[in-house]
Each structure stands twice: as structure tokens, then as C-alpha cells.
XYZ file of C-alpha atoms in Angstrom:
388
model
C -15.090 32.115 8.930
C -14.067 33.219 5.617
C -10.605 31.338 6.366
C -12.538 27.760 6.386
C -14.596 28.773 3.292
C -11.211 30.043 1.387
C -9.801 26.092 2.371
C -13.012 24.600 1.150
C -12.435 26.635 -2.210
C -9.343 25.686 -2.362
C -9.710 21.987 -2.152
C -12.612 22.524 -5.034
C -10.031 24.169 -7.254
C -7.520 21.478 -6.637
C -10.085 18.487 -7.023
C -11.420 19.894 -10.289
C -7.791 20.384 -11.570
C -6.642 16.726 -10.899
C -6.999 13.967 -13.037
C -5.833 11.053 -11.429
C -2.810 10.568 -13.981
C -0.213 10.793 -11.425
C 0.128 10.154 -7.251
C -2.084 12.943 -5.705
C 0.880 13.926 -3.355
C 2.740 14.524 -6.598
C 0.179 16.634 -7.891
C -0.470 18.700 -4.516
C 3.233 19.146 -3.981
C 3.714 20.739 -7.661
C 0.171 22.708 -7.093
C 1.733 24.233 -3.729
C 4.676 25.281 -5.476
C 3.265 27.136 -8.010
C 0.942 28.879 -5.638
C 3.343 30.275 -2.891
C 0.181 31.713 -0.870
C -0.390 28.619 1.349
C 1.170 28.385 4.447
C 1.758 25.319 6.252
C -1.445 24.807 7.945
C -3.078 26.190 5.134
C -1.430 22.965 2.868
C -2.342 20.452 5.711
C -5.837 21.660 5.941
C -6.897 21.736 2.310
C -4.670 18.505 1.553
C -6.545 16.872 4.194
C -10.067 17.834 2.631
C -8.910 16.282 -0.689
C -7.955 13.385 0.909
C -11.435 12.924 2.744
C -13.043 13.342 -0.454
C -11.269 10.581 -2.107
C -11.750 8.435 0.733
C -15.704 8.593 -0.376
C -14.650 6.450 -3.152
C -17.805 5.935 -5.616
C -20.344 7.040 -2.804
C -22.626 10.172 -2.529
C -21.914 11.344 -6.396
C -25.606 13.169 -6.606
C -24.435 16.255 -4.185
C -22.576 19.322 -4.700
C -18.781 19.312 -4.287
C -19.029 21.467 -1.358
C -21.556 19.019 0.554
C -19.472 16.149 -0.466
C -16.096 17.280 0.820
C -17.654 18.448 4.085
C -19.412 15.217 4.668
C -16.335 13.220 4.024
C -14.796 15.432 6.326
C -17.414 14.410 8.729
C -16.723 10.714 8.446
C -13.216 10.783 8.439
C -13.093 12.976 11.673
C -13.710 11.247 15.034
C -12.523 14.550 17.283
C -13.486 18.385 17.220
C -12.403 19.851 13.764
C -12.345 23.782 13.419
C -13.671 23.329 9.602
C -16.584 21.484 10.595
C -17.643 23.848 13.533
C -17.232 26.912 11.331
C -19.121 25.506 8.231
C -21.342 22.488 9.794
C -21.385 22.911 13.778
C -24.554 20.455 14.092
C -21.994 17.726 12.459
C -19.032 18.444 14.699
C -21.129 17.786 17.598
C -21.362 14.181 16.268
C -17.971 13.334 15.168
C -17.579 10.744 17.751
C -20.186 8.496 16.432
C -19.593 5.523 14.472
C -19.577 5.706 10.972
C -22.796 3.635 10.827
C -24.251 6.109 12.853
C -22.913 8.876 11.088
C -24.550 7.476 7.929
C -27.525 7.023 9.737
C -28.129 10.591 10.164
C -28.918 10.979 6.559
C -31.990 8.481 6.573
C -30.065 6.067 4.358
C -29.880 8.860 2.027
C -26.196 7.366 1.165
C -24.824 3.777 1.533
C -21.278 3.039 2.881
C -21.141 0.126 0.663
C -21.073 2.358 -2.679
C -17.632 3.295 -1.108
C -16.600 0.142 -2.847
C -19.059 -0.967 -5.407
C -16.768 -4.289 -6.764
C -18.175 -6.671 -3.872
C -18.504 -9.532 -6.419
C -14.683 -8.978 -7.653
C -13.236 -9.463 -3.749
C -11.075 -12.490 -3.038
C -12.537 -14.974 -0.587
C -12.524 -14.140 3.512
C -12.610 -10.320 3.139
C -15.297 -8.920 5.597
C -16.726 -6.352 3.136
C -18.019 -4.328 5.918
C -14.946 -3.725 7.522
C -12.992 -3.317 4.142
C -15.338 -0.611 3.708
C -15.253 1.469 6.560
C -11.363 1.101 6.507
C -11.477 3.410 3.523
C -12.130 6.546 6.428
C -9.112 5.492 8.627
C -5.723 6.921 7.676
C -3.281 3.896 7.802
C -0.221 3.622 10.165
C 3.362 3.823 9.340
C 5.468 0.710 10.144
C 8.857 -0.029 10.654
C 11.057 -3.242 10.414
C 13.529 -3.473 12.773
C 16.566 -4.990 11.426
C 18.679 -7.755 12.880
C 20.723 -6.093 15.909
C 19.240 -2.626 15.761
C 16.131 -3.333 17.376
C 16.865 -2.089 20.834
C 18.573 1.159 18.963
C 15.856 2.275 17.203
C 13.604 1.880 20.085
C 15.839 3.845 22.277
C 16.322 6.517 19.766
C 12.170 6.926 19.146
C 11.862 7.147 22.827
C 14.235 9.986 23.059
C 13.117 11.962 20.249
C 9.606 11.302 22.345
C 8.056 9.489 19.104
C 5.053 7.541 19.882
C 4.821 3.903 18.830
C 3.193 0.598 19.438
C 5.108 -2.486 19.448
C 3.288 -5.227 16.858
C 6.152 -7.785 17.363
C 9.834 -8.217 18.264
C 10.686 -6.736 14.723
C 7.771 -4.564 13.902
C 6.489 -0.846 15.323
C 3.486 0.874 14.575
C 3.455 4.733 14.493
C 1.432 7.619 13.343
C 1.564 8.154 9.417
C 2.754 11.646 10.359
C 5.916 10.927 12.281
C 8.936 12.515 10.984
C 11.964 9.838 11.440
C 14.716 11.291 8.936
C 16.302 12.714 11.498
C 15.977 10.451 14.096
C 16.841 7.080 13.015
C 18.944 5.881 9.806
C 16.191 4.320 7.605
C 17.096 1.324 5.678
C 20.247 0.680 7.699
C 18.815 0.584 11.019
C 14.984 0.063 10.135
C 12.862 -0.360 7.000
C 9.611 1.415 6.330
C 7.478 -1.468 5.543
C 3.785 -2.161 5.652
C 2.734 -4.610 8.479
C 1.327 -7.207 5.970
C 4.231 -6.841 3.557
C 6.639 -7.937 6.834
C 4.034 -11.110 7.438
C 4.889 -12.211 3.798
C 8.524 -12.664 5.642
C 7.499 -15.675 7.515
C 6.518 -17.549 3.954
C 10.088 -16.193 2.570
C 11.639 -17.723 5.837
C 10.699 -20.834 5.371
C 12.277 -21.510 2.104
C 15.630 -19.443 2.574
C 16.323 -19.650 6.121
C 18.798 -22.712 6.086
C 22.121 -20.561 5.654
C 24.195 -23.790 5.087
C 22.664 -23.809 1.750
C 23.881 -21.082 -0.731
C 20.421 -20.707 -2.029
C 20.081 -18.497 -5.207
C 17.142 -15.936 -5.136
C 15.351 -13.596 -7.802
C 13.273 -10.882 -6.859
C 12.010 -10.267 -10.212
C 9.596 -7.352 -9.909
C 11.907 -6.116 -7.032
C 10.728 -2.064 -7.150
C 12.701 -0.225 -4.569
C 13.847 -3.671 -2.841
C 11.652 -3.821 0.625
C 11.270 -7.417 0.387
C 14.842 -8.117 -1.052
C 16.477 -6.370 2.019
C 13.907 -8.430 3.970
C 15.315 -11.650 2.443
C 18.915 -10.691 3.006
C 18.065 -10.188 6.710
C 16.624 -13.561 6.918
C 19.666 -14.993 5.081
C 22.857 -12.945 4.381
C 24.234 -16.056 2.628
C 21.775 -15.900 -0.323
C 22.552 -15.199 -3.999
C 20.427 -12.350 -4.405
C 19.396 -10.969 -7.837
C 16.988 -8.290 -8.274
C 15.173 -6.978 -11.543
C 12.633 -4.380 -12.194
C 11.179 -2.949 -15.593
C 12.249 0.701 -14.480
C 15.782 2.258 -14.349
C 14.876 4.718 -12.226
C 13.453 2.719 -9.397
C 16.459 0.214 -9.827
C 18.190 3.554 -9.004
C 16.642 3.964 -5.814
C 16.927 0.376 -4.996
C 20.755 0.471 -5.181
C 21.187 3.401 -2.911
C 18.998 1.630 -0.358
C 21.160 -1.537 -0.732
C 24.094 0.906 -0.214
C 22.569 2.041 3.126
C 21.353 -1.603 3.837
C 25.192 -2.645 3.476
C 23.707 -5.346 0.914
C 27.082 -5.508 -1.407
C 27.020 -8.879 -3.191
C 23.814 -8.843 -5.950
C 22.928 -8.856 -9.393
C 20.629 -6.140 -10.662
C 19.467 -5.665 -14.144
C 16.057 -3.887 -15.979
C 13.837 -5.980 -17.724
C 10.173 -5.997 -19.111
C 8.889 -9.216 -17.773
C 5.856 -8.844 -19.908
C 7.320 -9.093 -23.174
C 10.623 -10.676 -22.644
C 12.273 -14.035 -21.339
C 14.339 -12.831 -19.220
C 17.952 -14.705 -18.188
C 19.039 -17.289 -20.509
C 20.850 -20.498 -19.016
C 20.233 -19.250 -15.453
C 18.160 -20.730 -12.961
C 17.082 -20.051 -9.264
C 15.984 -22.443 -6.265
C 13.629 -19.292 -4.987
C 11.632 -16.887 -7.323
C 9.968 -13.922 -5.658
C 7.567 -12.736 -7.717
C 5.584 -9.309 -6.591
C 3.714 -8.511 -9.566
C 2.344 -5.348 -10.628
C -1.666 -4.799 -9.844
C -4.083 -2.520 -9.098
C -3.027 -1.701 -5.615
C -6.593 -2.385 -4.322
C -4.971 -3.681 -0.722
C -3.418 -0.237 -0.707
C -6.224 2.278 -1.552
C -6.939 3.548 1.897
C -3.162 4.985 1.716
C -3.636 6.159 -1.686
C -7.567 7.026 -1.690
C -7.279 8.716 -5.112
C -6.723 5.387 -6.716
C -10.252 4.224 -5.184
C -11.953 7.032 -6.763
C -10.633 7.048 -10.270
C -10.481 3.336 -10.711
C -12.173 1.550 -13.711
C -12.910 -2.229 -13.035
C -11.740 -2.726 -16.506
C -8.263 -2.703 -14.877
C -8.579 -5.760 -13.057
C -8.698 -8.067 -16.299
C -5.661 -5.779 -17.734
C -3.734 -6.786 -14.795
C -4.681 -10.356 -14.237
C -3.356 -10.706 -18.058
C -0.077 -8.773 -17.201
C 0.650 -11.202 -14.064
C -0.079 -14.192 -16.065
C 2.428 -13.161 -18.869
C 4.915 -12.257 -16.431
C 4.544 -15.519 -14.316
C 4.827 -17.334 -17.759
C 8.124 -15.431 -18.626
C 9.659 -16.154 -15.001
C 8.888 -19.729 -14.443
C 11.232 -21.222 -16.833
C 13.627 -19.749 -14.665
C 12.945 -21.876 -11.539
C 15.034 -25.161 -10.709
C 13.587 -28.419 -10.245
C 12.255 -28.468 -6.512
C 12.260 -24.719 -6.165
C 10.297 -22.284 -4.341
C 8.049 -19.900 -6.460
C 6.139 -16.888 -4.371
C 3.433 -14.980 -5.782
C 2.506 -11.730 -4.047
C 0.032 -8.877 -4.907
C -1.385 -6.004 -2.825
C -4.637 -6.815 -4.522
C -7.668 -7.454 -3.019
C -9.353 -8.935 -6.236
C -9.752 -12.865 -6.816
C -8.861 -12.250 -10.447
C -5.315 -11.275 -9.814
C -5.093 -13.565 -6.656
C -6.780 -16.940 -6.670
C -7.537 -16.863 -10.567
C -3.565 -16.583 -11.122
C -2.752 -18.925 -8.620
C -5.079 -21.526 -10.539
C -3.452 -20.657 -13.620
C -0.167 -21.317 -12.596
C -0.998 -24.644 -10.948
C -2.540 -25.847 -14.255
C -0.130 -24.301 -16.682
C 3.079 -25.010 -14.606
C 1.820 -28.112 -12.686
C 2.709 -26.601 -9.794
C 2.146 -27.616 -6.072
C 0.287 -24.829 -3.600
C 2.039 -25.073 -0.428
C 0.223 -22.192 1.217
C -1.984 -19.357 0.344
C -3.539 -16.445 2.411
C -5.154 -13.100 2.131
C -2.985 -11.041 4.720
C -5.954 -8.708 5.885
C -4.946 -5.190 6.755
C -8.018 -3.369 6.552
C -8.877 -3.875 10.389
C -5.411 -3.336 11.234
C -4.639 0.068 9.931
C -2.264 -1.376 7.114
C -2.307 -2.870 3.545
C -3.755 -5.752 2.707
C -1.933 -8.526 0.485
C -2.211 -11.929 -1.117
C 0.549 -14.502 -0.984
C 0.852 -17.838 -2.485
C 3.536 -20.394 -1.835
C 4.025 -23.123 -4.640
C 6.888 -25.568 -5.596
C 7.404 -27.492 -8.736
C 8.702 -30.722 -6.901
């Protein structure tokens, strides 16, 4: 019993020290490095309690920290749990109930809808109940199999006895805890890329798949380059340019490109919020995966849900409009502009598209909210526009 109280007390101590200013995974790594007493199982159990706590979001605010952590563990558990058995055995008997049934045990004292209290800010078409439930489920890890490597990757996973689900010819879903570094060559054979992120590929493909045309592509907010690698895999003949505001992440991108055997590309750092990027250079295709609240990914990083302030929505929407305004002059006449967020907020999605259409007289070809909340994946927004 004392061991389980120790887990709970350690989780409480960590949660009281953490302020949300850095990714929780980074904070935990530093915390455990400074506190050597935790063994591997201890770290796993304590970390899980903390993540469960964050998955409650803005719900159940008026109870003790102990109760909230255990209630969160109960909601996030669907099979026998040794901590619940020791500290809340009456709950452990009911872990196989649905989320709604678990809440009903408390006579509606708590509301699941309080997990995410910004319903009115959501983009069109989101099932609010399903979206709220998704926060209690750990998303899967998704692999995008690179051209010609599909059979090899599957064979390697089977040999290593790693379970996976085939989503499509090029996409596999695995447990988020899967260890792949020693099994496959990441970025050379397969790219770790969320399901919805992979689905943006169909919109990219429709614009750049013609290998007879030497299409100039600018991934202007490239991050570590996942979508650029996907664009290259669609058409290896593109003239690829990548940029980001962060030199450190571009260093990571270059390493990934080397592994992915992408050699011909231009790369530069630029702050697209304040600077006009590339004088006298225009592109046939611009991919603009803008900085955003990341609200479509919060089931992976639930600490962001817990610490979120609604004022950030307007802040990010303003940043997105400024980036678009600085990038759009670089699009050639007849070119294609793809706007992407990993947000579920309409101010970052449909309203920015409306801004783009009005200010730059763009034609909207396609627009979709890629719902991942019912697929153990992220949710994303994509819009395809042309200036012809």
C-alpha cells in the first residue's frame, strides 16, 4: 500500500512544481534525472498518473489533488489497475464501464463537457462529445511507409514481434509505446507521422504529382520537415525550398533530409511574422503549415489542454494572418497555396481562410477538417486555394 501512496505523492509533487512553460515530457526527464531514486517502473507509474491528471483538462477543479488524480486515472483506465486496486478498489471493479457510465457514478457531480469548455470556438462539423472523450485515450503512433520500403518495414516489424494495424498501403498504426529505433530506419524506410498529417498528402499530391513539370515548392513553416519529405516522396523532381524561424529545428530537418536521402533543396531561417521572405523569388506551390494553438494534438500533450488560455486563440490567428500576408506575394500567378493547422478552432481555420480569400482574391478549391479524435489520431485543418 505504501508504494502506491508513494506514487500518488510523487505525482502530486511533480504537478505542483510544473508550470506549463515547457513540454511536460522535457520537465519529467529533468525531474527524474535529478531524483535518481525512481526506478523504471516507478517513473512509468508516476508519469502515467500525471498525464491522466492533465487529461481531465478544465473539469473537476473543486476537489483535492489526490482525488482528482485518482479520478483521472479511473477515467483513463479500461482494465485492472494496481494503483486503483490499492487506493480505490471500488472504482477498479468498474474500469470497464464507458466514460459516460463512469461519470454517472458520481451523480452528475462532474461534467465531461467541462474537460474542453470552448465549444463555441470549435470549427464546423466537430462532434463535441466524441472530441471531449478523446482526451482520455492515448493516441496511436503512426508510420508513413516510404516508396519502395513498404514490404521491408512490415517484415521488420513482424520479425521484431511488434503489433501493428494496416491503415492503408502506406500507413500503419502502432501502440504509442512501440520502440522502433533498433527495428527500422526512421526517415529512411518510414516516417513517424500522424494519420491526419499523412492525409494532407492527398491535397499536396493533387498539385505536385506531375513529374513532367519542374514544380517549385516552398514549405514555409517546415518545422522538422515531415510534410516536405512527404512532398518529395510524391514527386522527387520538385524544386524544394524549406524555411522555419528556428535555426535549431532546421538543424534537425537537415539531419532528417540526409537520412531520407533528400539532397537537392534550399533551406533558410526566416521570421515570417515580421519579414518579407525572399525578394524576386516566386513559387508554384506554397505549403503553409502555420504555428497554431495545437488544439488538435492535445490528446498527445494534455498538459497544453490543462494550461490553455482562451486569449491565445486570437493571438495565434493574428500571427497566422501576418504569416500568410508575408508569404502570399511569393506565389506565382496560377499557383497553389495550401493552408494547414493542427487546430480545432474556427478563428485559426475557417476565419483565416475567409481572410485569405478576401485580401488576396484567392479561389478556394477544397477545405476539410481532418477528424482524428475518433481514430486515436490528431485533428487537423487543410484548405487548398489558387490565385488563378
